[in-house]
Short mmCIF file of C-alpha atoms and ligand atoms in Angstrom, two decimals:
data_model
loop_
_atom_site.label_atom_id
_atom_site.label_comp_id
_atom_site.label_asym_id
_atom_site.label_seq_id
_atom_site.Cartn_x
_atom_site.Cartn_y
_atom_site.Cartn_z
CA UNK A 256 -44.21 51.32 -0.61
CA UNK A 257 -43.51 53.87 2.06
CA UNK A 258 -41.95 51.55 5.52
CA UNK A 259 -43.73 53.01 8.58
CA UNK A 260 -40.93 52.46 10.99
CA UNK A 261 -42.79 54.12 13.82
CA UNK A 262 -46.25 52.01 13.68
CA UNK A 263 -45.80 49.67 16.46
CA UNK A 264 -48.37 46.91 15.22
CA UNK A 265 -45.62 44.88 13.55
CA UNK A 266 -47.77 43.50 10.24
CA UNK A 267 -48.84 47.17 9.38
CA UNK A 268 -45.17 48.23 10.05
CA UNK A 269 -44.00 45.12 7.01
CA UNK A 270 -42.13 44.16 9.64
CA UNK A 271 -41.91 40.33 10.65
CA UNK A 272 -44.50 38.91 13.20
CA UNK A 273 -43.44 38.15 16.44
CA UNK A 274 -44.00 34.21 16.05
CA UNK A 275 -46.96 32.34 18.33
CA UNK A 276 -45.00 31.08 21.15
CA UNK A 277 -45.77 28.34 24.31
CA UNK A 278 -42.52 29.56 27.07
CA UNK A 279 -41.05 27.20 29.25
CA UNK A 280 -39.78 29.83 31.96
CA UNK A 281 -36.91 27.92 34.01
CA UNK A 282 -36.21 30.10 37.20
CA UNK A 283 -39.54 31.67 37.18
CA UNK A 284 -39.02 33.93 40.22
CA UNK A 285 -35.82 35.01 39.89
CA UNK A 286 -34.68 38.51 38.42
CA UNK A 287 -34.22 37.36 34.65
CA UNK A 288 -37.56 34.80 35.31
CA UNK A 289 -39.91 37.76 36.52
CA UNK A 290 -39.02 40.04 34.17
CA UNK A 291 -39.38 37.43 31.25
CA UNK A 292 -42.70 36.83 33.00
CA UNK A 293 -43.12 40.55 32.61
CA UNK A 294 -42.20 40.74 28.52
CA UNK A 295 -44.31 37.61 28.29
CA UNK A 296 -47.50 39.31 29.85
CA UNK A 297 -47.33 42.37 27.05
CA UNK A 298 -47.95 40.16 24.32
CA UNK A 299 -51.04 38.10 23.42
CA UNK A 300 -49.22 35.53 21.29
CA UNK A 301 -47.12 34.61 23.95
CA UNK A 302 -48.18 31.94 26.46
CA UNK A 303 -46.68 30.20 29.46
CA UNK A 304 -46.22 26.30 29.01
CA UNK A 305 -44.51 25.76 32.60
CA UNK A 306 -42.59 27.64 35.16
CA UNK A 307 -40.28 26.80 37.59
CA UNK A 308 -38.55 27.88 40.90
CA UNK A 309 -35.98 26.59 43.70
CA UNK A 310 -37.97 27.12 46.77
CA UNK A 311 -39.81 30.39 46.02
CA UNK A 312 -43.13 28.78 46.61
CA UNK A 313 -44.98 31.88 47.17
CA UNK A 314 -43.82 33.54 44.40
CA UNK A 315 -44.50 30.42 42.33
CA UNK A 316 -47.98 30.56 42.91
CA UNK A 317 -48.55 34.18 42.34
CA UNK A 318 -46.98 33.66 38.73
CA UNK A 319 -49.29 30.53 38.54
CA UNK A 320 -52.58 32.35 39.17
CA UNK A 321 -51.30 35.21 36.68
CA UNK A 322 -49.73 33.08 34.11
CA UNK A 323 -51.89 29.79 34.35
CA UNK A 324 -48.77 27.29 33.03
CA UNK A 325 -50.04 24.21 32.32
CA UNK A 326 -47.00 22.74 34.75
CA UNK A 327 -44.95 23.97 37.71
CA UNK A 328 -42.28 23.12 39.06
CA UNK A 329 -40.29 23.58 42.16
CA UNK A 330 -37.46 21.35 43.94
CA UNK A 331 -38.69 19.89 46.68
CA UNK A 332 -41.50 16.99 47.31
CA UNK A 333 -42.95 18.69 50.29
CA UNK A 334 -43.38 22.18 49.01
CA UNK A 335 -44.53 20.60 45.52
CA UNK A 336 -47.64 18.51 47.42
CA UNK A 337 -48.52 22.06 49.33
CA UNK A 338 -48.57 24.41 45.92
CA UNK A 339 -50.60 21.45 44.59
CA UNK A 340 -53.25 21.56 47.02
CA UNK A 341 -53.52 25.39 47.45
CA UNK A 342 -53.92 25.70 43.30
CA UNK A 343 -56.15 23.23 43.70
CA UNK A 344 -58.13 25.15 46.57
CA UNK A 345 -59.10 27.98 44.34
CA UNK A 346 -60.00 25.82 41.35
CA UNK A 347 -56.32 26.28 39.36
CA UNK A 348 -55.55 23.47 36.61
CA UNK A 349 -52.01 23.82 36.85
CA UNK A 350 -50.46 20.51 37.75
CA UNK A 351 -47.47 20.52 39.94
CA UNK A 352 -44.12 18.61 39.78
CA UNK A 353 -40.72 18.34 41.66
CA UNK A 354 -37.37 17.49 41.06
CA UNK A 355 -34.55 17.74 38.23
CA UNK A 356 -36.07 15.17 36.23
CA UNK A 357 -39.26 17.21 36.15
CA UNK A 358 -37.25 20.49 35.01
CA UNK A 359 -35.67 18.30 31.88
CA UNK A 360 -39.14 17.53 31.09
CA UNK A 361 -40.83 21.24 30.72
CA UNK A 362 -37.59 21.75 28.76
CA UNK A 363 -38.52 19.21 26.17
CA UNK A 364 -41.92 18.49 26.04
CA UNK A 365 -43.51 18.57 22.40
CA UNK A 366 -46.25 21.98 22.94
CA UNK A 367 -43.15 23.90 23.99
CA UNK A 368 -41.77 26.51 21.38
CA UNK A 369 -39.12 28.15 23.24
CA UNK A 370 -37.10 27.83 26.38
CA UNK A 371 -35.75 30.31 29.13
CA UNK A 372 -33.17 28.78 30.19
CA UNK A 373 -32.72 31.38 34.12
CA UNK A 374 -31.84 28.68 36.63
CA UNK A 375 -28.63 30.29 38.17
CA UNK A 376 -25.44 27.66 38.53
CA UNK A 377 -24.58 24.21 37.36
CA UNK A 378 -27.90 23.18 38.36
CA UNK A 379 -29.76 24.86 35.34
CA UNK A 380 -27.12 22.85 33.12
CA UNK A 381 -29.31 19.31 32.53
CA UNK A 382 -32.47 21.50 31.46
CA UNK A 383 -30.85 23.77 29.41
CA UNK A 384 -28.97 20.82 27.34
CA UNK A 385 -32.60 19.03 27.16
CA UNK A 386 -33.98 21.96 25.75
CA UNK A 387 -31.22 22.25 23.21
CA UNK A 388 -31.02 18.61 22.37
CA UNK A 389 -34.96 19.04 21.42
CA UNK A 390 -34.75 21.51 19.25
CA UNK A 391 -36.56 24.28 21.06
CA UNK A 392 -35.68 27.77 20.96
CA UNK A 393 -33.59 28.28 24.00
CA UNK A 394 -33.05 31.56 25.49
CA UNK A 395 -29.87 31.00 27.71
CA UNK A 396 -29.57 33.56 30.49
CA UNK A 397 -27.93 30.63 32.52
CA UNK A 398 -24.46 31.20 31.54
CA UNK A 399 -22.94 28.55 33.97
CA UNK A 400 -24.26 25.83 31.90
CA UNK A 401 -22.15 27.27 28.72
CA UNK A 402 -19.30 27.72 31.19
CA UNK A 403 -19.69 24.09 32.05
CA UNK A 404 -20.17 22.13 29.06
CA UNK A 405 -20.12 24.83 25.87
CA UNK A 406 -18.64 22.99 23.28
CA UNK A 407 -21.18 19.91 23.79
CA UNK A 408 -24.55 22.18 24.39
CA UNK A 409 -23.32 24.02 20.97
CA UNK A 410 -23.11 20.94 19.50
CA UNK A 411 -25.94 19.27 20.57
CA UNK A 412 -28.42 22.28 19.59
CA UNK A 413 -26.62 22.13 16.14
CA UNK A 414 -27.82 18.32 15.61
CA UNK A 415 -31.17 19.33 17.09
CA UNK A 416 -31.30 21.87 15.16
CA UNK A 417 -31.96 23.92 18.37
CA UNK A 418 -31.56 28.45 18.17
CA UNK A 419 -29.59 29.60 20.83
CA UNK A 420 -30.29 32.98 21.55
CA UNK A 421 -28.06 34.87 23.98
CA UNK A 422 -30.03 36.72 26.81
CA UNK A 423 -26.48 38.04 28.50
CA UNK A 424 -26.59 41.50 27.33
CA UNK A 425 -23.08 41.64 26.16
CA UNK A 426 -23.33 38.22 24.19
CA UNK A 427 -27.37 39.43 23.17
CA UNK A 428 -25.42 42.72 21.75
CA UNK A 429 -22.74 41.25 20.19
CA UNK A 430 -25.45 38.84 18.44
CA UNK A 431 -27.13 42.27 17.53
CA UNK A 432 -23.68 43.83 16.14
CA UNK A 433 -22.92 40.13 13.84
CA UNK A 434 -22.94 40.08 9.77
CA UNK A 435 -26.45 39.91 8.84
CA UNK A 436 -25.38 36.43 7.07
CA UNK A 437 -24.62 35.42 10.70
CA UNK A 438 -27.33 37.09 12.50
CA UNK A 439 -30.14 35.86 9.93
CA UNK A 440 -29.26 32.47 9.84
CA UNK A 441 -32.48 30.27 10.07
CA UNK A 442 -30.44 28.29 12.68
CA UNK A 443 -28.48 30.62 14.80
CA UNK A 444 -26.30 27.27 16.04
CA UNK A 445 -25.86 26.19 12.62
CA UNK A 446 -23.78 29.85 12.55
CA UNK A 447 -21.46 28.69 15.94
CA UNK A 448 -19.69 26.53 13.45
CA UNK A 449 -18.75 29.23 11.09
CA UNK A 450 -15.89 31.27 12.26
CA UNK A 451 -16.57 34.77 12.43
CA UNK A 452 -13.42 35.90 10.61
CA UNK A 453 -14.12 34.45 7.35
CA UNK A 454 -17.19 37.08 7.95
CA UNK A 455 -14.97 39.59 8.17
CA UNK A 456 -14.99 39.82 12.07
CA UNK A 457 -11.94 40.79 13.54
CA UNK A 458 -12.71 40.56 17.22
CA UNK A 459 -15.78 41.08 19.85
CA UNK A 460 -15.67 43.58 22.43
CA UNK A 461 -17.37 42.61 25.93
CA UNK A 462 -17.90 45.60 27.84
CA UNK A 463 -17.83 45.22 31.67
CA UNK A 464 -19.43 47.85 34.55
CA UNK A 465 -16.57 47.09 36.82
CA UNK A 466 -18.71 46.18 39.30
CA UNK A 467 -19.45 48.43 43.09
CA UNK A 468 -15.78 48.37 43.23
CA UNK A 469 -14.08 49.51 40.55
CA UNK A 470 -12.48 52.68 42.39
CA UNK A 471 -12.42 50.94 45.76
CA UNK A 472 -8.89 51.02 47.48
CA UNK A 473 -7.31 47.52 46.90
CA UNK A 474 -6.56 47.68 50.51
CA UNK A 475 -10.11 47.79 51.67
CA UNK A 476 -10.88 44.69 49.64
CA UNK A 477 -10.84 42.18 52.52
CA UNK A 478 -13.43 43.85 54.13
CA UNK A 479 -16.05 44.45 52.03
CA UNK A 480 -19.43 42.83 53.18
CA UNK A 481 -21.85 40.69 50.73
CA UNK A 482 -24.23 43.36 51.01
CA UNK A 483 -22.11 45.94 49.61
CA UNK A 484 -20.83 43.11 47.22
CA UNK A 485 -24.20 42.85 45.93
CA UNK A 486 -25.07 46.19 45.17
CA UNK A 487 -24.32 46.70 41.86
CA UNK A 488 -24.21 50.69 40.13
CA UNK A 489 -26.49 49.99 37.26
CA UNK A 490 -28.08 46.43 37.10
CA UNK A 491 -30.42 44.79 39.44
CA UNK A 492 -29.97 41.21 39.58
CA UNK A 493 -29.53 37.88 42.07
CA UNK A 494 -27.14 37.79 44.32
CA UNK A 495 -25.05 35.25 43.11
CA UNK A 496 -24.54 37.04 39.53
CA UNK A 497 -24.12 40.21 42.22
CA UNK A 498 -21.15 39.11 43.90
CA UNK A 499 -19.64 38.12 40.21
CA UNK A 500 -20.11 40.98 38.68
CA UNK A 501 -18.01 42.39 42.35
CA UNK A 502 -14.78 40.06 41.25
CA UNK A 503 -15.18 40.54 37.59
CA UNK A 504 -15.10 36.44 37.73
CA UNK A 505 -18.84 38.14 36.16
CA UNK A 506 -16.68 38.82 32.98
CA UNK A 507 -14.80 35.71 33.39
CA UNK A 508 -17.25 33.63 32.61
CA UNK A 509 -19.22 35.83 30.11
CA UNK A 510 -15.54 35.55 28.29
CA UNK A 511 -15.90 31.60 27.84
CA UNK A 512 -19.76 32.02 27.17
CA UNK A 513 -18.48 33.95 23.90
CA UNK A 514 -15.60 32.00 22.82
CA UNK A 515 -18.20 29.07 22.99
CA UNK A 516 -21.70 31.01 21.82
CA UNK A 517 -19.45 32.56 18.37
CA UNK A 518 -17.20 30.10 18.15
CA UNK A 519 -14.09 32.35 18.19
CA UNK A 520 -10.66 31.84 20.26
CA UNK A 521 -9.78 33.77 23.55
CA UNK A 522 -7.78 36.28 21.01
CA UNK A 523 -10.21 37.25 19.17
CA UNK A 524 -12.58 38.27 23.01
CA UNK A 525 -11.39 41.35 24.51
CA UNK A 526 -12.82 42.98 27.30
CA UNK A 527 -13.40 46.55 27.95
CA UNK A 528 -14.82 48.27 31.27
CA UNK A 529 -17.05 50.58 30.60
CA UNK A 530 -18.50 51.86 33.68
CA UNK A 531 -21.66 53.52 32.60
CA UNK A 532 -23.49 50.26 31.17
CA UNK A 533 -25.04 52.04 27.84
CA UNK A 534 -22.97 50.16 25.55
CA UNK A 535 -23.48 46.80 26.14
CA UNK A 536 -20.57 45.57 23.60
CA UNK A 537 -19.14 45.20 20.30
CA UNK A 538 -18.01 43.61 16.98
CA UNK A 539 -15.24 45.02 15.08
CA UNK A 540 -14.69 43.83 11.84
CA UNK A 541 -11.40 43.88 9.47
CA UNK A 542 -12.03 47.36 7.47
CA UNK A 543 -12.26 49.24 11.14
CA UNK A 544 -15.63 49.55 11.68
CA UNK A 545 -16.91 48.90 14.87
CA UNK A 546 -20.72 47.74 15.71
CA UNK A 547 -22.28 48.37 18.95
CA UNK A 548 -25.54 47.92 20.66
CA UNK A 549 -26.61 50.48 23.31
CA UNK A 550 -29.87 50.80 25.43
CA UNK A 551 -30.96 51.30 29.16
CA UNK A 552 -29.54 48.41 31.45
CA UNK A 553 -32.48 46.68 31.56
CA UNK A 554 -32.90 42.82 30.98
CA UNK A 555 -36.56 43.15 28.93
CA UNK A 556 -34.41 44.50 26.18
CA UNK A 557 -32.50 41.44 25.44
CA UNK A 558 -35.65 39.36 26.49
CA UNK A 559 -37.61 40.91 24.24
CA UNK A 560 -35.17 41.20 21.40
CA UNK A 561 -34.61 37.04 21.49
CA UNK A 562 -38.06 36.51 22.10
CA UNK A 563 -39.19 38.28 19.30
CA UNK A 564 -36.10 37.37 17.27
CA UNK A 565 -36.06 37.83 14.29
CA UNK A 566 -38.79 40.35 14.35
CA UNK A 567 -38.76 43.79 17.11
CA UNK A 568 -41.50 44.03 19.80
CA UNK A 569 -41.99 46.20 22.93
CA UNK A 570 -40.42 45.40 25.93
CA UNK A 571 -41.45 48.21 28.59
CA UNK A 572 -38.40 49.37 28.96
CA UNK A 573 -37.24 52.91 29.33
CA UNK A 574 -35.86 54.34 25.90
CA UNK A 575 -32.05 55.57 25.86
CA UNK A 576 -31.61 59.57 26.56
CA UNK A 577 -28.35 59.79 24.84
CA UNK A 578 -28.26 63.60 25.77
CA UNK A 579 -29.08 63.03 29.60
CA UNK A 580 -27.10 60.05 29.48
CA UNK A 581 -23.63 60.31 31.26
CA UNK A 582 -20.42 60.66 29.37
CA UNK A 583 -19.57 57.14 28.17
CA UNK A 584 -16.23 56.26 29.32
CA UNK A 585 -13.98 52.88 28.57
CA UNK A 586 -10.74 51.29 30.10
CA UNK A 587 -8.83 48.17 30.10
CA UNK A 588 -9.77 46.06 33.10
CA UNK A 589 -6.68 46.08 35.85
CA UNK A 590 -5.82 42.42 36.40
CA UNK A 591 -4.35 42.72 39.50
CA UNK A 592 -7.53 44.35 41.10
CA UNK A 593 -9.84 42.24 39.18
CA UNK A 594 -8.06 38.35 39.71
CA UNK A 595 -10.99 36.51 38.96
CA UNK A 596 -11.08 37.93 35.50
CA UNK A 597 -7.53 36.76 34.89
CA UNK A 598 -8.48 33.36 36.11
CA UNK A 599 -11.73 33.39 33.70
CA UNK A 600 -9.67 34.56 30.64
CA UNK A 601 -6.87 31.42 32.07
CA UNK A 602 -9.33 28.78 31.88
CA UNK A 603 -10.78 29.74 28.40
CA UNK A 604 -7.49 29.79 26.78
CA UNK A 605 -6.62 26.35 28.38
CA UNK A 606 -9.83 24.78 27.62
CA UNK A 607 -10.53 20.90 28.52
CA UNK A 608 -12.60 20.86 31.98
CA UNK A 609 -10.36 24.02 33.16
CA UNK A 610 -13.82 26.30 33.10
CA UNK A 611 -15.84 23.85 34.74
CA UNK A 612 -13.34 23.29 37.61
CA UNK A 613 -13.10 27.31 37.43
CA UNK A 614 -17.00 27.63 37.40
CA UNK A 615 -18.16 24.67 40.30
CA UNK A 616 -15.01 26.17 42.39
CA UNK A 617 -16.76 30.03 41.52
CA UNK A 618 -20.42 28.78 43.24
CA UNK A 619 -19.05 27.61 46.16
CA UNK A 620 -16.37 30.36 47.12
CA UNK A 621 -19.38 32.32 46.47
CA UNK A 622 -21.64 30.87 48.95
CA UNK A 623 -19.26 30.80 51.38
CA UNK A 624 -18.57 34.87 50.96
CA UNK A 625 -21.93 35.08 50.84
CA UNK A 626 -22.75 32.85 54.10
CA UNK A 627 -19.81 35.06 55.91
CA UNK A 628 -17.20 31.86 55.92
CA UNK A 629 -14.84 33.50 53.67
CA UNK A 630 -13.70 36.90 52.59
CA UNK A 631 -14.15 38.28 49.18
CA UNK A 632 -10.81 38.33 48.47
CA UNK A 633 -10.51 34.81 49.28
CA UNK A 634 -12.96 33.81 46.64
CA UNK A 635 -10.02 33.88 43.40
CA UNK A 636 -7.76 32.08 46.26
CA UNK A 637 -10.17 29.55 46.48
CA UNK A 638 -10.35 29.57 42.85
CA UNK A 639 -7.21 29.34 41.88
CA UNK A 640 -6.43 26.49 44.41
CA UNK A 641 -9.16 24.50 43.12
CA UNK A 642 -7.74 25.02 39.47
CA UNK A 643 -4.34 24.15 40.77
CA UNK A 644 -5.33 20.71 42.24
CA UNK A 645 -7.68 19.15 39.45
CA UNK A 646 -6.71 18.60 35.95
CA UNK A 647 -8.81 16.34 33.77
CA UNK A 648 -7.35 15.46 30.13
CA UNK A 649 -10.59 12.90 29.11
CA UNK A 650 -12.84 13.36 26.20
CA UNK A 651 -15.30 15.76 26.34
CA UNK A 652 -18.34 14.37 27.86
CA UNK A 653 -21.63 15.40 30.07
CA UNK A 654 -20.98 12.46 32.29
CA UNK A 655 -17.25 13.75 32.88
CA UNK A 656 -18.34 16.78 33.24
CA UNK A 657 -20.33 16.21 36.32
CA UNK A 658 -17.46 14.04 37.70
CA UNK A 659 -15.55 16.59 37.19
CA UNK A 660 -17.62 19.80 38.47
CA UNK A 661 -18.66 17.06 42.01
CA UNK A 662 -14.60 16.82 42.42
CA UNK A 663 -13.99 20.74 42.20
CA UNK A 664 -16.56 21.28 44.48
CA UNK A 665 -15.33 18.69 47.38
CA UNK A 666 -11.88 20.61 46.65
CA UNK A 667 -13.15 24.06 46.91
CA UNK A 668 -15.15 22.80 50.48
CA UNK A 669 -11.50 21.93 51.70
CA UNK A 670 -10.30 25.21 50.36
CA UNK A 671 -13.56 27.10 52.06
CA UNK A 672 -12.08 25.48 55.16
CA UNK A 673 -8.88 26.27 55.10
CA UNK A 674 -9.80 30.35 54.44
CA UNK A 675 -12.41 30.54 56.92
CA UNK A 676 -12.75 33.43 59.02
CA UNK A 677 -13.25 33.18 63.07
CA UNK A 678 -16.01 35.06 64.27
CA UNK A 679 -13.31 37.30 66.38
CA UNK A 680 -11.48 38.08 62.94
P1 LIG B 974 -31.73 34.64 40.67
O1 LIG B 974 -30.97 34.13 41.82
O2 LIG B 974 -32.46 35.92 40.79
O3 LIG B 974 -32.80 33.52 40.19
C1 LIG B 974 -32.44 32.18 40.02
C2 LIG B 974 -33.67 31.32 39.72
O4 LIG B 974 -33.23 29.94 39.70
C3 LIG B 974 -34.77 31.39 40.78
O5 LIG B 974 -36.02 31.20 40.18
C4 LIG B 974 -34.44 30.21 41.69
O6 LIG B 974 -35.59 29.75 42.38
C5 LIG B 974 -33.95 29.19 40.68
N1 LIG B 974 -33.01 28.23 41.28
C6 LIG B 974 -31.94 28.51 42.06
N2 LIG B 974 -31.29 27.38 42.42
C7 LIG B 974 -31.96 26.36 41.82
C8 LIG B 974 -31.79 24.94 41.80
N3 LIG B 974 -30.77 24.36 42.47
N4 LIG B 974 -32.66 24.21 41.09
C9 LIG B 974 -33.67 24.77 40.43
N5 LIG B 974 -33.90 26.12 40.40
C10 LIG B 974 -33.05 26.90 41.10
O7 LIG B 974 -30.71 34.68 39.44
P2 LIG B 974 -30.73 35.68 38.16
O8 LIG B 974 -30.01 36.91 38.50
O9 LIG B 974 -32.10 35.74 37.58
O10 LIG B 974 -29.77 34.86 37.17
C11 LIG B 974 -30.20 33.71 36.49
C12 LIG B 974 -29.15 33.33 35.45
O11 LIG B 974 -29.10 34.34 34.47
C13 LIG B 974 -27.73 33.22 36.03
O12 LIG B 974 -27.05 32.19 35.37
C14 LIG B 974 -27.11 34.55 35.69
O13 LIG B 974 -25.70 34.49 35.54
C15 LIG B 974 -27.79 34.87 34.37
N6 LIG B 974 -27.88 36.30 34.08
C16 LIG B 974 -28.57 37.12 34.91
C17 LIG B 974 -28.66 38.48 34.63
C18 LIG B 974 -29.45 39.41 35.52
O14 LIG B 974 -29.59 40.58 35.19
N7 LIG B 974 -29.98 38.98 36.64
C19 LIG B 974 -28.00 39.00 33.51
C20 LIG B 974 -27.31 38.13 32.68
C21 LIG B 974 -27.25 36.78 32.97
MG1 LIG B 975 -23.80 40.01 31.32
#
């Protein structure tokens, strides 16, 4: 039988059908939310279950009138009560909660099929591990909450029997580049246990932009503003992830999310910059081959792939023009510009609580820069400080773990403090 690889309905193609799916959407309106929202609304057997935002209650109720979730959510009482009574106003179903507990619940519930998991920082950690620890599919753009607590979330979607599906586009690639023994797994967490190497995998390449300034003078540094932080060369994202991807801490933390999400040690993660963003990174296995996965920078590609996973579908974005495309370049990252990385790669190595420390200590340096308290450079000071002060050798546990992550933040405050600029400075 002949394979029709460019017939786009996938049953006439033989390919796989995209499965029915009911979407929990956590972090509706933010930049990985609306454009999941965006995949979501090009395919029929896709639905929305429940969406969910911060404080975005405009936004919120936009996506409700489009999407018609059966539940939304946003954080606050107040603001909950006033979406509630303007859906209800114009005749809307949609019932509307608040609170944390409320997000743990859309992540669970029994009619949901798959999770987006695109609450950015430690608070997107409780729903995410609810979703896993139901045994949805969970998409995990949040890559705090792996930061946080990855050895327990892998190991409570492996009892669940949970897939965790990497939306980062270097861990979504890599999952792209793994041995089809790995990559076809019925349960892609039942793979995190199986160490790559005895698949022949010798080592995964993360590729990294570099950020707005890669070929900025070290000296100018201090002064660089959060809005120049935040504009990143290729990828549009929220501000938060922005100012990462400025330090590299970015890459940091993408470095634990792999060592946790494939189940492979710091030496076997090695990060590349590759300024161009086409190549979004690689596996190379033992006989010298090397896998990659390339394609526009453009989140709806990695959205689409999990979402779809294991089948293909559309996802409106822009097909690669290798011949218009820049020449693709690749370095090794410079430490000494780029401390944050150091300090990510540190903490992965050293395990424990050292990349939740690293990671509650990262959000509020970040703030700070981003309030005007503290200047970039200070953010790996603060950091580093934090790392310095708080050392936690108990079990593993969720419970720790937020004892832990409350501490580093009270010590990164002090640190905040103790860097902050004067107005006159
Ligand atoms: P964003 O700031 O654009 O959106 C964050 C979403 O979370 C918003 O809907 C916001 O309302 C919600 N939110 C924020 N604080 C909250 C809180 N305390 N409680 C409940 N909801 C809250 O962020 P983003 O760029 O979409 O990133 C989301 C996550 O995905 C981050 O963990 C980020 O590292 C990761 N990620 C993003 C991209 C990207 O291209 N933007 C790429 C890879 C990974
Ligand atoms: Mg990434």
């Amino acid at each position: 039988m002949a394979i029709h690889l460019f017939q786009t309905d996938n049953t006439e193609a033989g390919l796989a059908e995209v499965p029915r799916q009911r979407i929990t959407v956590l972090g509706s309106t933010g930049s990985v939310g609306t454009s999941t929202l965006d995949v979501i609304s090009r395919h029929s057997n896709l639905s929305v279950y429940a969406l969910s935002a911060g404080s975005n209650a405009e936004l919120l109720f936009q996506q409700c009138l489009q999407h018609k979730p059966r539940i939304a959510v946003l954080m606050g009482a107040a603001d909950a009560e006033k979406l509630q009574q303007r859906l209800r106003d114009i005749g809307s179903t949609t019932r509307v909660e608040c609170g944390p507990e409320a997000l743990s619940a859309i992540s669970s519930a029994a009619d949901v099929d798959t999770v987006m998991a695109a609450i950015v920082g430690a608070a997107g950690l409780p729903p995410a591990l609810a979703a896993a620890s139901s045994g949805k599919k969970v998409l995990l753009a949040n890559k705090e909450a792996l930061v946080m607590a990855g050895a327990l979330f892998m190991q409570a979607a492996e009892r669940s029997g949970a897939v965790v599906l990497p939306i980062d586009s270097e861990h979504n690639a890599i999952f792209q580049c793994l041995p089809p023994a790995a990559q076809q797994s019925e349960q892609f967490a039942d793979r995190a246990g199986v160490r790559l190497n005895g698949q022949g995998v010798r080592r995964v390449i993360l590729t990294a932009s570099g950020g707005p300034f890669l070929r900025t003078p070290v000296s100018e540094l201090d002064a660089v503003t959060p809005a120049q932080a935040c504009k990143h060369p290729n990828w549009s994202m929220g501000r938060k992830i922005s100012v990462d991807s400025a330090t590299m801490m970015n890459k940091g933390l993408e470095f634990i999310e792999a060592c946790y999400l494939f189940d492979l040690p710091p030496s076997q993660v090695e990060v590349l910059i590759h300024p161009q963003s086409i190549v979004h990174s690689m596996v190379e296995y033992r006989d010298g081959s090397v896998l990659a996965q390339l394609g526009s920078p453009d989140m709806r590609v990695p959205i689409a792939h999990a979402l779809a996973w294991p089948a293909r579908m559309d996802s409106g974005a822009s097909f690669l023009d290798l011949v218009k495309s820049p020449d693709l370049q690749f370095m090794a990252p410079d430490l000494d510009r780029f401390p944050a990385l150091a300090l990510g790669m540190a903490a992965a190595a050293q395990g424990g609580y050292a990349p939740c420390v690293l990671n509650a200590a990262n959000e509020m340096a970040v703030a700070a820069f981003l309030d005007g308290h503290i200047r970039f450079t200070d953010i790996p000071r603060v950091i580093s400080g934090t790392l310095a002060q708080i050392t936690c050798r108990e079990p593993l546990s969720i419970a720790m773990i937020q004892t832990v992550d409350t501490q580093a933040r009270a010590v990164a405050g002090e640190l905040v403090k103790a860097f902050r600029v004067t107005p006159e400075q």
